[in-house]
C-alpha positions as YAML, in Angstrom:
chain: A
units: angstrom
residues:
- id: 1
  name: LYS
  ca: [-7.66, -0.72, 19.90]
- id: 2
  name: GLN
  ca: [-4.15, -0.05, 18.59]
- id: 3
  name: MET
  ca: [-3.50, 0.24, 14.87]
- id: 4
  name: SER
  ca: [-0.94, -2.21, 13.41]
- id: 5
  name: ILE
  ca: [0.96, -1.15, 10.29]
- id: 6
  name: CYS
  ca: [3.32, -3.39, 8.35]
- id: 7
  name: GLN
  ca: [5.53, -2.33, 5.41]
- id: 8
  name: LEU
  ca: [7.38, -4.88, 3.28]
- id: 9
  name: ASN
  ca: [9.41, -4.88, 0.09]
- id: 10
  name: VAL
  ca: [8.36, -8.28, -1.25]
- id: 11
  name: ASN
  ca: [10.32, -8.28, -4.55]
- id: 12
  name: GLY
  ca: [7.50, -10.19, -6.24]
- id: 13
  name: LEU
  ca: [4.43, -12.05, -5.07]
- id: 14
  name: SER
  ca: [3.84, -15.75, -5.60]
- id: 15
  name: SER
  ca: [0.80, -17.73, -4.51]
- id: 16
  name: HIS
  ca: [2.90, -19.08, -1.62]
- id: 17
  name: SER
  ca: [3.95, -15.59, -0.47]
- id: 18
  name: GLU
  ca: [0.35, -14.36, -0.75]
- id: 19
  name: THR
  ca: [-0.81, -17.21, 1.48]
- id: 20
  name: SER
  ca: [2.00, -16.48, 3.95]
- id: 21
  name: LEU
  ca: [1.06, -12.78, 4.00]
- id: 22
  name: ALA
  ca: [-2.61, -13.59, 4.61]
- id: 23
  name: HIS
  ca: [-1.59, -15.80, 7.57]
- id: 24
  name: PHE
  ca: [0.77, -13.09, 8.88]
- id: 25
  name: ILE
  ca: [-1.98, -10.43, 8.66]
- id: 26
  name: TYR
  ca: [-4.39, -12.64, 10.59]
- id: 27
  name: LYS
  ca: [-1.85, -13.81, 13.21]
- id: 28
  name: HIS
  ca: [-0.55, -10.30, 13.98]
- id: 29
  name: ASP
  ca: [-3.84, -8.43, 13.52]
- id: 30
  name: ILE
  ca: [-2.36, -6.12, 10.84]
- id: 31
  name: ASN
  ca: [-4.64, -3.21, 9.93]
- id: 32
  name: ILE
  ca: [-2.54, -1.65, 7.17]
- id: 33
  name: LEU
  ca: [-0.18, -3.58, 4.89]
- id: 34
  name: ALA
  ca: [1.99, -1.54, 2.51]
- id: 35
  name: LEU
  ca: [3.88, -3.56, -0.10]
- id: 36
  name: GLN
  ca: [6.56, -2.45, -2.54]
- id: 37
  name: GLU
  ca: [7.98, -4.26, -5.58]
- id: 38
  name: VAL
  ca: [4.94, -6.49, -5.95]
- id: 39
  name: ASN
  ca: [5.91, -7.04, -9.63]
- id: 40
  name: CYS
  ca: [2.34, -7.66, -10.81]
- id: 41
  name: SER
  ca: [1.31, -6.93, -14.38]
- id: 42
  name: ASN
  ca: [-2.13, -5.61, -13.42]
- id: 43
  name: GLU
  ca: [-4.18, -4.76, -10.36]
- id: 44
  name: LEU
  ca: [-6.11, -8.04, -10.49]
- id: 45
  name: ASP
  ca: [-2.93, -9.95, -9.62]
- id: 46
  name: ILE
  ca: [-2.87, -8.38, -6.15]
- id: 47
  name: ARG
  ca: [-4.47, -10.72, -3.62]
- id: 48
  name: ILE
  ca: [-7.56, -9.35, -1.95]
- id: 49
  name: PHE
  ca: [-7.06, -9.98, 1.76]
- id: 50
  name: PRO
  ca: [-10.27, -10.76, 3.70]
- id: 51
  name: GLY
  ca: [-11.71, -7.74, 5.53]
- id: 52
  name: MET
  ca: [-9.36, -5.34, 3.74]
- id: 53
  name: SER
  ca: [-9.55, -3.01, 0.77]
- id: 54
  name: THR
  ca: [-6.53, -3.29, -1.50]
- id: 55
  name: PHE
  ca: [-5.35, -0.52, -3.83]
- id: 56
  name: SER
  ca: [-2.41, -0.95, -6.18]
- id: 57
  name: VAL
  ca: [-0.33, 0.76, -8.85]
- id: 58
  name: THR
  ca: [1.58, -1.30, -11.41]
- id: 59
  name: SER
  ca: [4.05, 1.35, -12.63]
- id: 60
  name: ASP
  ca: [7.73, 0.92, -11.76]
- id: 61
  name: ARG
  ca: [7.94, -2.34, -9.82]
- id: 62
  name: GLY
  ca: [4.46, -1.99, -8.37]
- id: 63
  name: VAL
  ca: [3.09, -1.01, -4.97]
- id: 64
  name: SER
  ca: [-0.04, -1.83, -3.04]
- id: 65
  name: ILE
  ca: [-1.71, -0.90, 0.19]
- id: 66
  name: SER
  ca: [-4.28, -3.08, 1.97]
- id: 67
  name: ILE
  ca: [-6.30, -1.39, 4.70]
- id: 68
  name: SER
  ca: [-8.81, -2.84, 7.15]
- id: 69
  name: ASN
  ca: [-12.33, -1.95, 6.11]
- id: 70
  name: CYS
  ca: [-13.02, -0.68, 9.65]
- id: 71
  name: TYR
  ca: [-11.12, 2.52, 8.64]
- id: 72
  name: ASN
  ca: [-13.38, 3.12, 5.62]
- id: 73
  name: PRO
  ca: [-10.41, 3.44, 3.23]
- id: 74
  name: GLN
  ca: [-10.84, 5.52, 0.09]
- id: 75
  name: ARG
  ca: [-8.32, 5.57, -2.72]
- id: 76
  name: LEU
  ca: [-7.20, 9.05, -3.80]
- id: 77
  name: PRO
  ca: [-6.18, 8.66, -7.46]
- id: 78
  name: GLN
  ca: [-6.12, 12.45, -7.90]
- id: 79
  name: LEU
  ca: [-2.89, 12.48, -5.85]
- id: 80
  name: GLU
  ca: [-1.25, 9.75, -7.92]
- id: 81
  name: GLU
  ca: [0.83, 10.44, -11.01]
- id: 82
  name: ASP
  ca: [1.24, 8.18, -14.04]
- id: 83
  name: GLY
  ca: [4.58, 6.41, -14.05]
- id: 84
  name: VAL
  ca: [5.20, 6.96, -10.33]
- id: 85
  name: GLY
  ca: [5.08, 4.01, -7.93]
- id: 86
  name: ILE
  ca: [2.80, 5.46, -5.28]
- id: 87
  name: VAL
  ca: [-0.76, 4.76, -4.14]
- id: 88
  name: PHE
  ca: [-2.69, 7.02, -1.74]
- id: 89
  name: SER
  ca: [-5.63, 6.32, 0.55]
- id: 90
  name: LEU
  ca: [-7.62, 8.34, 3.04]
- id: 91
  name: ILE
  ca: [-8.66, 6.59, 6.25]
- id: 92
  name: ASN
  ca: [-10.84, 7.62, 9.18]
- id: 93
  name: VAL
  ca: [-9.71, 6.89, 12.75]
- id: 94
  name: SER
  ca: [-11.87, 8.19, 15.61]
- id: 95
  name: ASN
  ca: [-13.37, 10.91, 13.38]
- id: 96
  name: HIS
  ca: [-9.92, 12.06, 12.22]
- id: 97
  name: ALA
  ca: [-8.80, 11.73, 8.60]
- id: 98
  name: PHE
  ca: [-5.33, 10.41, 7.80]
- id: 99
  name: LEU
  ca: [-3.51, 10.18, 4.49]
- id: 100
  name: ILE
  ca: [-1.75, 6.83, 4.00]
- id: 101
  name: ALA
  ca: [0.53, 5.93, 1.09]
- id: 102
  name: SER
  ca: [2.72, 3.13, -0.20]
- id: 103
  name: ALA
  ca: [5.56, 4.24, -2.46]
- id: 104
  name: TYR
  ca: [8.55, 2.83, -4.30]
- id: 105
  name: CYS
  ca: [11.40, 4.82, -5.82]
- id: 106
  name: THR
  ca: [13.94, 2.84, -7.85]
- id: 107
  name: PRO
  ca: [17.48, 2.79, -6.42]
- id: 108
  name: ASP
  ca: [18.92, 4.17, -9.66]
- id: 109
  name: ALA
  ca: [16.72, 7.29, -9.44]
- id: 110
  name: ALA
  ca: [18.30, 10.32, -7.83]
- id: 111
  name: THR
  ca: [16.97, 10.21, -4.27]
- id: 112
  name: THR
  ca: [15.98, 13.85, -4.03]
- id: 113
  name: ASP
  ca: [14.37, 13.90, -7.49]
- id: 114
  name: GLY
  ca: [12.50, 10.65, -6.78]
- id: 115
  name: LEU
  ca: [11.18, 11.82, -3.43]
- id: 116
  name: THR
  ca: [10.24, 15.22, -4.82]
- id: 117
  name: LYS
  ca: [8.27, 13.57, -7.62]
- id: 118
  name: LEU
  ca: [6.56, 11.16, -5.21]
- id: 119
  name: LEU
  ca: [5.48, 13.95, -2.83]
- id: 120
  name: ASN
  ca: [4.76, 16.64, -5.42]
- id: 121
  name: ASN
  ca: [0.98, 16.11, -5.58]
- id: 122
  name: ILE
  ca: [0.28, 16.32, -1.84]
- id: 123
  name: LYS
  ca: [1.49, 19.90, -1.42]
...
């Protein structure tokens, strides 16, 4: 089976957009959904999609990643940094481990500084 990955900058989630995303995930058999700018005040505001584990960070504008439970996703908070919009997860595909992340760097941040900060912990 092929893995389907979808990345979206949603610029805020409403109940309508959450319902639309759930339908989109089901219709297109999405295995990994990475969202940026979710604009949620806490992790409980992120919709839990059926059959998926959802991990989120509320700093900056907020990011989340929802991963099909068939990949046994595990959040890696030790790679995350306070105040940085990035969430990491480890998944297992055919006995191989893969690092998956969803990140957001504000447009007003210097691109090289923002990317360096986002990737600093995985070196």
